[in-house]
Every structure is written in structure tokens, then in C-alpha cells.
Amino acid sequence: MHPSARRGRARVGLACLLALLALPGRAEDMAPSAQGFADWLAAFRTEAAAQGISAATLDAALGGAQPVTRVVELDRRQPEFLQTFSDYLGRRVTPRQIVRGQAMLAEHAALLDAVEARYGIPRSVLVAFWGLETNYGATQGSFNIPASLATLAWEGRRSAFFKSQLLDALRIIDAGHVAAVDMNGSWAGAMGHLQFMPSTFRAYALDGDGDGRIDLRGSLPDALNSAANYLRRAGWRVGEPAAIEVRLPPDFDWRQARIAHRLPLTDWIAAGVQTADGQAWPAVAGPAAITLPQGWQGPAYMVFDNFDVVMQWNQSVNYALSVAQLARQLAGGPAVAATGETGALSTAQVKTLQQYLGELGYDAGAADGLPGPRTQSAIRRFQATHQMPVDGYPAPSVFARVESAHAEAASAGKLSLAPGLPGLPDSAAMP
């Protein structure tokens, strides 16, 4: 979970953060020597002390600290292939995950009932987050968080962000919630059953068991109350779903399937959209959108205001839909009905796709390998020009069509000399 400069609210989860951190490092961003770390750490300790962090906490958390090589490696790792929504969902919403989640619902019924009564967050939703974040507490991470955050703050790629997280981690230790030696979690600094980043811990974490301290790793009441508090304060609408699978009419205009394109539910119903399972429509106060996480041939979801709340936890559409789907199946609902075009582009292919689209006159931003809003918009314009279903999805078939058009344009000497905006990653582009 991490803060987002765009919305100014603390975030939960790691998928969006990992996507940003996966960008390949430049030579000038490479970590300096171990002596460089010692010098940085000495300066940091002085700054932290000036901000009120006690000497005892600094000694306990950072005394003898060394850069963690594995953290640097993970920070610079870039995925070789994208994941389709079907692959992403299939690895996270499994029969075993559902059975275990239902067992957790039964085992912790009293706690979940109390949390739901207090915050209005459905128990199935909380358990879905719990399952996706740490496999119901089984994989909370074993990296020492102060050492990991110090490494990330020093090595330079997002130093300001991780430095602020390290300061918050030290404040948590200073407050007596967690001992430095016990503050363990993910390599990027998230901790506990629900993987809170330190800044989110300080903003939203609660003492759910009444013992006078907040322990998100060892106390499930603390973790679940904290998660529910976060969701409620982020704007969760009680009694409304986050997303449901829908069936679209044969004449559906694929250009309308965009998360930013919101219409009243009655308009979608009038257009022929139906629930995938044939059940009645939920009662929702706000407008809804249609999203196609695997293109026009894959599943279609209608998303509501609570989907935006889940996206504040983790700005990944696949993650947010997986939370909604796992929660639905934990509550006895059906599995996803559709799959979509098989196969995924490699990161290298996405970079080529972005470059080719730019050279064809469709601004996809810099070729960064991340198919964000600008790339999706460029794909839609290309699809519209070439009489394809306009879904904005970087499917293998779309890549093949762009390759063919690029080859024809190159042969005719018609490629653009200004292929997009250099230096601005698509992940930073606004819709």
C-alpha cells in the first residue's frame, strides 16, 4: 500500500508500485558503493533525529545496517511478459483459495461480523483482500522493513518516496507498536496480513484487539479493523458491489467500454446489458462503467463507485476485478463465464507496439513496455481506423495488425518523424 501523488491519498497493496518499480534502471541510477550507503545512512540518521526519532529506535532499526542486495535486484526486475486477465485471475482465484477463504469466513465469523457491523465492509470483501494480499496471512514477507526501506531510499530510483516510508516506519517503532527486529514484510516495505505501507499504517491502522498497540502482523483483529477503516474512509458505499460480470448485447459499441465513461445503470440496462448470471441488478447510487480486462472477446465487467475505492487500495484493474470476483465466489457466486483471446505480449513486444503506433501517427507515449492510458487510447484510434473492434486492448492480434500496417507504411515512406513524446512513460499518462 503506498501513497499516490495524483490523488494525495495513502494506497494499499503493491501491484501498482511494482509496475512503477519494474522500469529498467539507467546507468546514473545504479547504486553507489557500500561506503556510499554508510555516508547516506549517517546523514539520514541526523535528519531523522532532527525530526524527533529517538536514538534508541535509530540504533535498533539501523544500527549496523547494510544494503540488501536482494531488494535492489527485486527493485530493478522487469517482467518479461504481460499477464492476461484470465492468467492473473486464474493464479489468484483458485478452487483452493476459495475453499480456504470460506474456511476463514467460518473460523473468524465473530470477528468479521463485528468488523462488518462497525464499518459496513462485507466480510467476503475483507477476506478477498486478505487472500490476495498474503494468502490469508501465510505469506506476509520476511524482509526486515527498515533495512529494505533504507536500501531503497539510498539506491536512488524512488528515493524520496522510500525515505518518507522509512521515516514513518521508524515513527511506528518509536511509538511502541512494533519492535524493529519484528518489523518484517515485503521487500518494498509493506507489512502485515493486509500489507500496509508505513504511511498507510500511520494514517489508517487501528488497535482492534484493545491491547494498546497496533500489530498488523500478529493481530488479525488489528489487521481487519485497519483494512475496514481504510476502505470506509476511502469512500466505500455500504450495500453496493464493486464490480459484477455482465453480458453485452451483440451490437454493443466497444468504444463505450472505458472505466472513465460512466453512465447511470438504467442507461446500460436500456442498451441491452444484462447480468452474466441472470440475477437482479444491484441497487447503486452512482453511475457505472463497463471494462473489458481482456479485450472484446473476454469477460465484461460493470464497475461501480466501490470499484474506485478498491483502485485506491491498488491501482491495477486486474487486481480490483480479482478482489470483486474472489469476494463474489467466497459468497457462493459463480466463476467468470468468459475467457478471451489467449496469449500475452512480451514487454519487448509492447515497446515495439508503442513505437510502431507512434510512427504511424498514433501517440502512445514513450516506449516503456507498460500499456497504460495513452497506449490504450492510441490502440483505440488505430482500431477505429482499421475497422477493428475498438476495445483498446493490446492483444496479440492487434500487435500483428500494427506490425503489418507499420511495414506497409515504412515501405511507402509514410512513417511519422515524431513518434510520441520522448521521456514521458505511458504509466504516467492521464486517461
CSV table of C-alpha atoms in Angstrom, one decimal:
chain,number,residue,atom,x,y,z
A,1,MET,CA,0.0,0.0,0.0
A,2,HIS,CA,1.6,3.3,-0.9
A,3,PRO,CA,0.7,7.0,-1.3
A,4,SER,CA,-0.2,8.3,-4.8
A,5,ALA,CA,0.9,11.8,-5.7
A,6,ARG,CA,-2.0,12.0,-8.2
A,7,ARG,CA,-4.8,11.7,-5.6
A,8,GLY,CA,-2.9,12.5,-2.4
A,9,ARG,CA,-4.3,9.5,-0.5
A,10,ALA,CA,-2.4,6.6,1.0
A,11,ARG,CA,-2.6,3.5,-1.0
A,12,VAL,CA,-2.7,-0.1,-0.1
A,13,GLY,CA,-1.2,-3.1,-2.0
A,14,LEU,CA,1.8,-3.4,-4.2
A,15,ALA,CA,0.9,-4.2,-7.8
A,16,CYS,CA,0.8,-0.6,-9.0
A,17,LEU,CA,4.0,0.2,-7.0
A,18,LEU,CA,5.7,-2.9,-8.5
A,19,ALA,CA,4.7,-1.8,-12.0
A,20,LEU,CA,6.4,1.5,-11.5
A,21,LEU,CA,9.5,0.0,-9.9
A,22,ALA,CA,9.9,-2.5,-12.8
A,23,LEU,CA,11.1,0.1,-15.2
A,24,PRO,CA,14.7,-0.6,-16.2
A,25,GLY,CA,17.3,1.5,-14.3
A,26,ARG,CA,19.6,3.9,-16.1
A,27,ALA,CA,23.4,3.9,-15.5
A,28,GLU,CA,23.2,7.0,-13.4
A,29,ASP,CA,20.6,5.4,-11.2
A,30,MET,CA,22.8,2.4,-10.3
A,31,ALA,CA,23.6,2.1,-6.6
A,32,PRO,CA,26.9,3.5,-5.4
A,33,SER,CA,29.4,1.7,-3.2
A,34,ALA,CA,28.8,0.3,0.3
A,35,GLN,CA,30.7,3.3,1.6
A,36,GLY,CA,28.1,5.4,-0.2
A,37,PHE,CA,25.4,3.7,1.8
A,38,ALA,CA,27.2,4.3,5.0
A,39,ASP,CA,27.6,8.0,4.2
A,40,TRP,CA,23.9,8.2,3.2
A,41,LEU,CA,22.8,6.4,6.4
A,42,ALA,CA,24.8,8.7,8.6
A,43,ALA,CA,23.2,11.8,7.0
A,44,PHE,CA,19.8,10.1,7.3
A,45,ARG,CA,20.2,9.4,11.0
A,46,THR,CA,21.0,13.0,11.6
A,47,GLU,CA,17.9,14.1,9.7
A,48,ALA,CA,15.6,11.5,11.4
A,49,ALA,CA,16.9,12.6,14.8
A,50,ALA,CA,16.1,16.2,14.0
A,51,GLN,CA,12.5,15.1,13.2
A,52,GLY,CA,12.2,13.5,16.6
A,53,ILE,CA,13.1,9.9,16.1
A,54,SER,CA,14.8,8.6,19.2
A,55,ALA,CA,18.4,7.4,19.3
A,56,ALA,CA,17.2,4.1,20.7
A,57,THR,CA,14.9,3.5,17.7
A,58,LEU,CA,17.6,4.5,15.2
A,59,ASP,CA,20.1,2.2,16.8
A,60,ALA,CA,17.6,-0.7,17.0
A,61,ALA,CA,16.4,-0.3,13.4
A,62,LEU,CA,19.5,0.9,11.6
A,63,GLY,CA,22.5,0.1,13.7
A,64,GLY,CA,24.9,-1.9,11.6
A,65,ALA,CA,22.5,-1.8,8.6
A,66,GLN,CA,23.9,-2.8,5.2
A,67,PRO,CA,22.2,-2.5,1.8
A,68,VAL,CA,20.1,-5.6,1.0
A,69,THR,CA,21.3,-6.8,-2.4
A,70,ARG,CA,18.1,-8.9,-3.0
A,71,VAL,CA,16.0,-5.8,-2.5
A,72,VAL,CA,17.9,-3.9,-5.2
A,73,GLU,CA,17.5,-6.9,-7.5
A,74,LEU,CA,13.8,-7.0,-7.0
A,75,ASP,CA,13.5,-3.2,-7.4
A,76,ARG,CA,15.1,-3.4,-10.8
A,77,ARG,CA,13.3,-6.5,-12.0
A,78,GLN,CA,11.1,-6.1,-15.1
A,79,PRO,CA,8.5,-8.7,-16.1
A,80,GLU,CA,9.3,-10.4,-19.3
A,81,PHE,CA,5.7,-10.9,-20.3
A,82,LEU,CA,2.4,-9.2,-19.5
A,83,GLN,CA,-0.3,-11.2,-17.8
A,84,THR,CA,-3.7,-11.6,-19.4
A,85,PHE,CA,-6.6,-11.1,-17.0
A,86,SER,CA,-7.5,-14.8,-17.3
A,87,ASP,CA,-4.0,-15.8,-16.3
A,88,TYR,CA,-3.9,-13.2,-13.5
A,89,LEU,CA,-7.3,-14.3,-12.1
A,90,GLY,CA,-6.5,-18.0,-12.6
A,91,ARG,CA,-3.5,-17.8,-10.4
A,92,ARG,CA,-5.3,-15.9,-7.6
A,93,VAL,CA,-8.9,-17.1,-7.6
A,94,THR,CA,-8.4,-20.8,-7.5
A,95,PRO,CA,-10.6,-23.6,-6.0
A,96,ARG,CA,-8.1,-24.0,-3.2
A,97,GLN,CA,-8.1,-20.2,-2.5
A,98,ILE,CA,-11.9,-20.2,-2.4
A,99,VAL,CA,-12.1,-23.2,-0.1
A,100,ARG,CA,-9.5,-21.7,2.3
A,101,GLY,CA,-11.3,-18.3,2.2
A,102,GLN,CA,-14.6,-19.9,3.1
A,103,ALA,CA,-12.9,-21.7,5.9
A,104,MET,CA,-11.6,-18.4,7.2
A,105,LEU,CA,-15.0,-16.9,6.9
A,106,ALA,CA,-16.3,-19.6,9.2
A,107,GLU,CA,-13.3,-19.6,11.6
A,108,HIS,CA,-13.3,-15.9,12.1
A,109,ALA,CA,-17.1,-15.3,11.8
A,110,ALA,CA,-17.5,-13.4,15.1
A,111,LEU,CA,-14.6,-11.1,14.3
A,112,LEU,CA,-15.8,-10.5,10.8
A,113,ASP,CA,-19.3,-9.9,11.9
A,114,ALA,CA,-18.1,-7.3,14.4
A,115,VAL,CA,-16.0,-5.5,11.8
A,116,GLU,CA,-18.7,-5.6,9.2
A,117,ALA,CA,-21.2,-4.2,11.7
A,118,ARG,CA,-18.9,-1.3,12.6
A,119,TYR,CA,-17.6,-0.3,9.1
A,120,GLY,CA,-20.1,-1.8,6.6
A,121,ILE,CA,-17.5,-3.6,4.6
A,122,PRO,CA,-18.8,-7.1,3.6
A,123,ARG,CA,-16.8,-9.9,5.3
A,124,SER,CA,-16.3,-11.6,1.9
A,125,VAL,CA,-14.6,-8.4,0.6
A,126,LEU,CA,-12.3,-8.2,3.6
A,127,VAL,CA,-11.4,-11.9,3.2
A,128,ALA,CA,-10.8,-11.4,-0.5
A,129,PHE,CA,-8.3,-8.7,0.2
A,130,TRP,CA,-6.7,-10.8,2.8
A,131,GLY,CA,-6.4,-13.8,0.4
A,132,LEU,CA,-5.0,-11.8,-2.4
A,133,GLU,CA,-2.5,-9.8,-0.3
A,134,THR,CA,-1.0,-12.6,1.8
A,135,ASN,CA,-2.8,-15.9,1.2
A,136,TYR,CA,-4.8,-15.4,4.4
A,137,GLY,CA,-1.7,-14.4,6.4
A,138,ALA,CA,0.6,-17.3,5.2
A,139,THR,CA,2.9,-15.1,3.1
A,140,GLN,CA,3.4,-11.8,4.9
A,141,GLY,CA,7.1,-11.4,3.8
A,142,SER,CA,10.3,-11.9,5.7
A,143,PHE,CA,12.3,-8.8,4.7
A,144,ASN,CA,13.3,-6.5,7.5
A,145,ILE,CA,11.4,-3.4,6.6
A,146,PRO,CA,13.8,-0.7,8.0
A,147,ALA,CA,16.7,-2.3,6.2
A,148,SER,CA,14.7,-2.7,3.0
A,149,LEU,CA,13.4,0.8,3.0
A,150,ALA,CA,16.9,2.2,3.8
A,151,THR,CA,18.2,0.3,0.8
A,152,LEU,CA,15.5,1.6,-1.5
A,153,ALA,CA,15.8,5.2,-0.2
A,154,TRP,CA,19.6,5.1,-0.8
A,155,GLU,CA,19.7,3.4,-4.2
A,156,GLY,CA,18.0,6.3,-5.9
A,157,ARG,CA,15.2,5.1,-8.1
A,158,ARG,CA,12.4,6.5,-5.9
A,159,SER,CA,14.5,7.7,-3.0
A,160,ALA,CA,12.1,10.5,-1.8
A,161,PHE,CA,9.2,8.1,-1.6
A,162,PHE,CA,11.1,5.4,0.3
A,163,LYS,CA,12.8,7.8,2.5
A,164,SER,CA,9.4,9.1,3.7
A,165,GLN,CA,8.2,5.5,4.2
A,166,LEU,CA,11.4,4.8,6.3
A,167,LEU,CA,10.7,7.8,8.5
A,168,ASP,CA,7.1,6.5,9.0
A,169,ALA,CA,8.4,3.0,9.8
A,170,LEU,CA,10.7,4.5,12.4
A,171,ARG,CA,7.9,6.5,13.9
A,172,ILE,CA,5.8,3.3,14.2
A,173,ILE,CA,8.7,1.7,16.1
A,174,ASP,CA,9.2,4.8,18.2
A,175,ALA,CA,5.5,4.7,19.2
A,176,GLY,CA,6.0,1.1,20.6
A,177,HIS,CA,3.7,-0.7,18.1
A,178,VAL,CA,6.3,-3.0,16.6
A,179,ALA,CA,9.9,-3.8,17.6
A,180,ALA,CA,12.5,-3.0,15.0
A,181,VAL,CA,13.6,-6.7,14.8
A,182,ASP,CA,10.0,-7.8,14.3
A,183,MET,CA,9.1,-5.3,11.6
A,184,ASN,CA,9.2,-7.7,8.7
A,185,GLY,CA,7.3,-7.7,5.4
A,186,SER,CA,7.6,-7.4,1.7
A,187,TRP,CA,10.8,-6.2,0.0
A,188,ALA,CA,9.1,-2.9,-0.8
A,189,GLY,CA,8.1,-2.2,2.8
A,190,ALA,CA,4.5,-3.4,3.1
A,191,MET,CA,3.6,-5.3,6.3
A,192,GLY,CA,1.0,-7.4,8.0
A,193,HIS,CA,-1.9,-9.6,6.9
A,194,LEU,CA,-3.2,-6.8,4.6
A,195,GLN,CA,0.2,-5.4,3.5
A,196,PHE,CA,0.1,-1.8,4.7
A,197,MET,CA,2.9,0.5,3.8
A,198,PRO,CA,4.2,2.5,6.8
A,199,SER,CA,2.4,5.8,5.7
A,200,THR,CA,-0.9,3.9,5.4
A,201,PHE,CA,-0.3,2.3,8.8
A,202,ARG,CA,0.1,5.7,10.4
A,203,ALA,CA,-3.0,7.1,8.6
A,204,TYR,CA,-5.4,4.2,9.0
A,205,ALA,CA,-4.2,1.4,11.2
A,206,LEU,CA,-6.2,0.7,14.4
A,207,ASP,CA,-5.8,-1.2,17.6
A,208,GLY,CA,-8.5,-3.8,17.0
A,209,ASP,CA,-7.9,-6.1,20.0
A,210,GLY,CA,-7.6,-3.4,22.7
A,211,ASP,CA,-4.1,-4.2,23.8
A,212,GLY,CA,-2.8,-0.7,23.5
A,213,ARG,CA,-0.6,-1.2,20.4
A,214,ILE,CA,-1.2,-1.9,16.7
A,215,ASP,CA,0.3,-5.1,15.4
A,216,LEU,CA,-0.8,-5.7,11.8
A,217,ARG,CA,1.3,-8.9,11.5
A,218,GLY,CA,0.5,-10.7,14.7
A,219,SER,CA,-3.1,-9.5,15.4
A,220,LEU,CA,-5.8,-10.3,13.0
A,221,PRO,CA,-8.3,-8.0,14.8
A,222,ASP,CA,-5.9,-5.1,14.3
A,223,ALA,CA,-5.4,-6.0,10.6
A,224,LEU,CA,-9.0,-6.5,9.7
A,225,ASN,CA,-10.2,-3.4,11.6
A,226,SER,CA,-7.5,-1.4,9.9
A,227,ALA,CA,-8.4,-2.6,6.5
A,228,ALA,CA,-12.1,-1.9,7.0
A,229,ASN,CA,-11.2,1.6,8.4
A,230,TYR,CA,-9.2,2.3,5.3
A,231,LEU,CA,-11.9,1.2,2.9
A,232,ARG,CA,-14.7,3.0,4.8
A,233,ARG,CA,-12.7,6.3,4.9
A,234,ALA,CA,-11.8,5.9,1.2
A,235,GLY,CA,-15.5,6.1,0.4
A,236,TRP,CA,-16.9,2.6,0.5
A,237,ARG,CA,-20.7,2.6,-0.2
A,238,VAL,CA,-22.4,0.2,2.1
A,239,GLY,CA,-24.6,-2.4,0.4
A,240,GLU,CA,-23.1,-1.8,-3.1
A,241,PRO,CA,-20.8,-4.1,-5.0
A,242,ALA,CA,-17.5,-3.1,-6.6
A,243,ALA,CA,-18.0,-5.0,-9.9
A,244,ILE,CA,-20.1,-7.7,-11.5
A,245,GLU,CA,-19.7,-9.7,-14.6
A,246,VAL,CA,-22.2,-8.7,-17.4
A,247,ARG,CA,-23.3,-9.8,-20.8
A,248,LEU,CA,-23.2,-7.3,-23.6
A,249,PRO,CA,-25.6,-7.1,-26.5
A,250,PRO,CA,-24.4,-8.1,-30.0
A,251,ASP,CA,-24.5,-4.6,-31.2
A,252,PHE,CA,-22.6,-3.1,-28.3
A,253,ASP,CA,-20.3,-0.2,-29.2
A,254,TRP,CA,-16.9,-1.3,-27.8
A,255,ARG,CA,-15.8,2.3,-27.6
A,256,GLN,CA,-18.1,2.7,-24.6
A,257,ALA,CA,-16.1,0.2,-22.6
A,258,ARG,CA,-13.9,2.5,-20.7
A,259,ILE,CA,-13.7,3.0,-16.9
A,260,ALA,CA,-13.8,6.7,-17.3
A,261,HIS,CA,-17.0,6.5,-19.3
A,262,ARG,CA,-19.8,6.5,-16.6
A,263,LEU,CA,-23.5,6.2,-17.3
A,264,PRO,CA,-26.5,5.7,-15.0
A,265,LEU,CA,-27.2,2.0,-14.6
A,266,THR,CA,-30.6,2.5,-16.2
A,267,ASP,CA,-28.9,3.6,-19.4
A,268,TRP,CA,-26.8,0.5,-19.6
A,269,ILE,CA,-29.8,-1.7,-18.9
A,270,ALA,CA,-31.7,0.2,-21.7
A,271,ALA,CA,-28.8,-0.5,-24.0
A,272,GLY,CA,-29.3,-4.3,-23.5
A,273,VAL,CA,-26.6,-5.0,-20.9
A,274,GLN,CA,-27.5,-7.9,-18.7
A,275,THR,CA,-26.0,-9.5,-15.6
A,276,ALA,CA,-23.9,-12.6,-16.5
A,277,ASP,CA,-25.6,-14.8,-14.0
A,278,GLY,CA,-29.2,-13.6,-14.7
A,279,GLN,CA,-29.6,-12.2,-11.2
A,280,ALA,CA,-31.3,-8.9,-10.5
A,281,TRP,CA,-29.3,-5.7,-10.8
A,282,PRO,CA,-27.9,-4.3,-7.6
A,283,ALA,CA,-29.1,-1.1,-6.1
A,284,VAL,CA,-26.4,1.5,-6.7
A,285,ALA,CA,-26.4,5.3,-6.2
A,286,GLY,CA,-23.8,6.4,-8.7
A,287,PRO,CA,-23.1,5.8,-12.3
A,288,ALA,CA,-21.4,2.7,-13.7
A,289,ALA,CA,-18.8,1.8,-16.4
A,290,ILE,CA,-18.0,-1.2,-18.5
A,291,THR,CA,-14.5,-2.6,-18.6
A,292,LEU,CA,-13.1,-5.3,-20.8
A,293,PRO,CA,-10.0,-6.6,-19.0
A,294,GLN,CA,-9.1,-9.0,-21.8
A,295,GLY,CA,-10.5,-7.2,-24.8
A,296,TRP,CA,-13.8,-7.6,-26.6
A,297,GLN,CA,-13.6,-11.4,-26.7
A,298,GLY,CA,-13.1,-11.7,-23.0
A,299,PRO,CA,-15.2,-11.1,-19.9
A,300,ALA,CA,-17.1,-7.8,-19.5
A,301,TYR,CA,-17.5,-6.2,-16.1
A,302,MET,CA,-19.7,-3.4,-14.9
A,303,VAL,CA,-17.9,-1.4,-12.2
A,304,PHE,CA,-19.4,0.9,-9.6
A,305,ASP,CA,-18.2,3.5,-7.1
A,306,ASN,CA,-16.8,0.8,-4.8
A,307,PHE,CA,-14.5,-0.3,-7.7
A,308,ASP,CA,-12.9,3.1,-7.4
A,309,VAL,CA,-12.3,2.5,-3.7
A,310,VAL,CA,-10.6,-0.8,-4.5
A,311,MET,CA,-8.5,1.0,-7.1
A,312,GLN,CA,-7.3,3.4,-4.3
A,313,TRP,CA,-6.0,0.3,-2.5
A,314,ASN,CA,-4.2,-0.9,-5.6
A,315,GLN,CA,-4.3,0.9,-8.9
A,316,SER,CA,-4.5,-2.3,-11.0
A,317,VAL,CA,-7.7,-3.1,-12.8
A,318,ASN,CA,-6.8,-6.8,-12.8
A,319,TYR,CA,-6.3,-6.7,-9.0
A,320,ALA,CA,-9.5,-4.8,-8.4
A,321,LEU,CA,-11.6,-7.1,-10.5
A,322,SER,CA,-9.9,-10.1,-8.8
A,323,VAL,CA,-11.0,-8.7,-5.4
A,324,ALA,CA,-14.5,-8.4,-6.6
A,325,GLN,CA,-14.5,-11.9,-8.2
A,326,LEU,CA,-13.0,-13.6,-5.2
A,327,ALA,CA,-15.4,-11.9,-2.9
A,328,ARG,CA,-18.3,-13.0,-5.1
A,329,GLN,CA,-17.2,-16.6,-5.2
A,330,LEU,CA,-16.4,-16.7,-1.5
A,331,ALA,CA,-20.1,-15.7,-1.0
A,332,GLY,CA,-21.2,-18.6,-3.3
A,333,GLY,CA,-21.3,-16.7,-6.6
A,334,PRO,CA,-20.3,-18.1,-10.0
A,335,ALA,CA,-16.9,-18.2,-11.6
A,336,VAL,CA,-16.1,-16.0,-14.6
A,337,ALA,CA,-18.0,-17.1,-17.7
A,338,ALA,CA,-15.8,-15.8,-20.5
A,339,THR,CA,-12.0,-16.0,-21.1
A,340,GLY,CA,-10.9,-14.0,-24.2
A,341,GLU,CA,-8.1,-14.1,-26.7
A,342,THR,CA,-5.2,-16.3,-25.4
A,343,GLY,CA,-1.6,-15.3,-25.3
A,344,ALA,CA,0.1,-12.2,-24.0
A,345,LEU,CA,2.6,-9.8,-25.4
A,346,SER,CA,6.1,-9.7,-24.0
A,347,THR,CA,7.4,-6.4,-22.6
A,348,ALA,CA,9.6,-6.1,-25.6
A,349,GLN,CA,6.6,-6.5,-27.9
A,350,VAL,CA,4.7,-3.8,-26.0
A,351,LYS,CA,7.6,-1.5,-26.5
A,352,THR,CA,7.6,-2.3,-30.2
A,353,LEU,CA,3.8,-1.8,-30.3
A,354,GLN,CA,4.2,1.7,-28.7
A,355,GLN,CA,7.0,2.7,-31.1
A,356,TYR,CA,5.1,1.5,-34.2
A,357,LEU,CA,1.9,3.2,-33.1
A,358,GLY,CA,3.8,6.4,-32.6
A,359,GLU,CA,5.5,6.1,-36.0
A,360,LEU,CA,2.1,5.5,-37.6
A,361,GLY,CA,0.8,8.8,-36.1
A,362,TYR,CA,-1.0,7.4,-33.0
A,363,ASP,CA,0.6,8.9,-29.9
A,364,ALA,CA,1.3,6.1,-27.5
A,365,GLY,CA,3.8,8.0,-25.4
A,366,ALA,CA,7.3,6.7,-24.7
A,367,ALA,CA,8.0,3.0,-25.5
A,368,ASP,CA,8.2,1.9,-21.9
A,369,GLY,CA,6.6,-1.5,-22.1
A,370,LEU,CA,3.6,-0.6,-19.9
A,371,PRO,CA,0.3,-0.3,-21.8
A,372,GLY,CA,-1.3,2.5,-19.9
A,373,PRO,CA,-4.0,5.0,-20.8
A,374,ARG,CA,-2.0,6.7,-23.6
A,375,THR,CA,-1.2,3.4,-25.3
A,376,GLN,CA,-4.8,2.2,-24.9
A,377,SER,CA,-6.1,5.4,-26.5
A,378,ALA,CA,-3.6,5.0,-29.4
A,379,ILE,CA,-4.8,1.4,-29.9
A,380,ARG,CA,-8.4,2.6,-30.0
A,381,ARG,CA,-7.6,5.1,-32.7
A,382,PHE,CA,-5.7,2.6,-34.7
A,383,GLN,CA,-8.6,0.1,-34.3
A,384,ALA,CA,-11.2,2.6,-35.4
A,385,THR,CA,-9.1,3.5,-38.5
A,386,HIS,CA,-8.7,-0.2,-39.5
A,387,GLN,CA,-12.4,-1.2,-38.8
A,388,MET,CA,-11.5,-3.4,-35.8
A,389,PRO,CA,-13.4,-3.8,-32.6
A,390,VAL,CA,-12.4,-0.6,-30.7
A,391,ASP,CA,-11.5,-2.0,-27.2
A,392,GLY,CA,-8.0,-0.6,-26.7
A,393,TYR,CA,-6.6,-4.0,-25.6
A,394,PRO,CA,-3.1,-4.9,-26.7
A,395,ALA,CA,-3.9,-8.4,-27.9
A,396,PRO,CA,-1.5,-10.5,-30.0
A,397,SER,CA,-3.9,-10.0,-33.0
A,398,VAL,CA,-3.7,-6.2,-32.5
A,399,PHE,CA,0.1,-6.4,-32.4
A,400,ALA,CA,0.1,-8.4,-35.6
A,401,ARG,CA,-2.1,-5.8,-37.3
A,402,VAL,CA,0.0,-2.9,-36.2
A,403,GLU,CA,3.1,-4.7,-37.4
A,404,SER,CA,1.6,-5.2,-40.8
A,405,ALA,CA,0.4,-1.6,-41.1
A,406,HIS,CA,3.9,-0.4,-40.0
A,407,ALA,CA,5.6,-2.5,-42.6
A,408,GLU,CA,3.3,-1.1,-45.3
A,409,ALA,CA,3.8,2.5,-44.2
A,410,ALA,CA,7.6,2.0,-44.0
A,411,SER,CA,7.6,0.6,-47.5
A,412,ALA,CA,5.7,3.6,-48.7
A,413,GLY,CA,7.8,6.1,-46.8
A,414,LYS,CA,4.9,7.3,-44.7
A,415,LEU,CA,6.2,6.8,-41.1
A,416,SER,CA,5.9,9.7,-38.7
A,417,LEU,CA,9.1,11.5,-37.7
A,418,ALA,CA,7.6,12.4,-34.3
A,419,PRO,CA,6.7,9.0,-32.7
A,420,GLY,CA,5.1,10.3,-29.4
A,421,LEU,CA,6.6,12.2,-26.5
A,422,PRO,CA,10.0,11.0,-25.5
A,423,GLY,CA,10.8,10.6,-21.9
A,424,LEU,CA,7.2,10.5,-20.6
A,425,PRO,CA,6.3,7.0,-19.6
A,426,ASP,CA,2.8,5.8,-20.6
A,427,SER,CA,2.3,4.8,-17.0
A,428,ALA,CA,2.3,8.5,-16.1
A,429,ALA,CA,-0.2,9.5,-18.7
A,430,MET,CA,-3.7,10.6,-17.7
A,431,PRO,CA,-6.7,8.9,-19.4
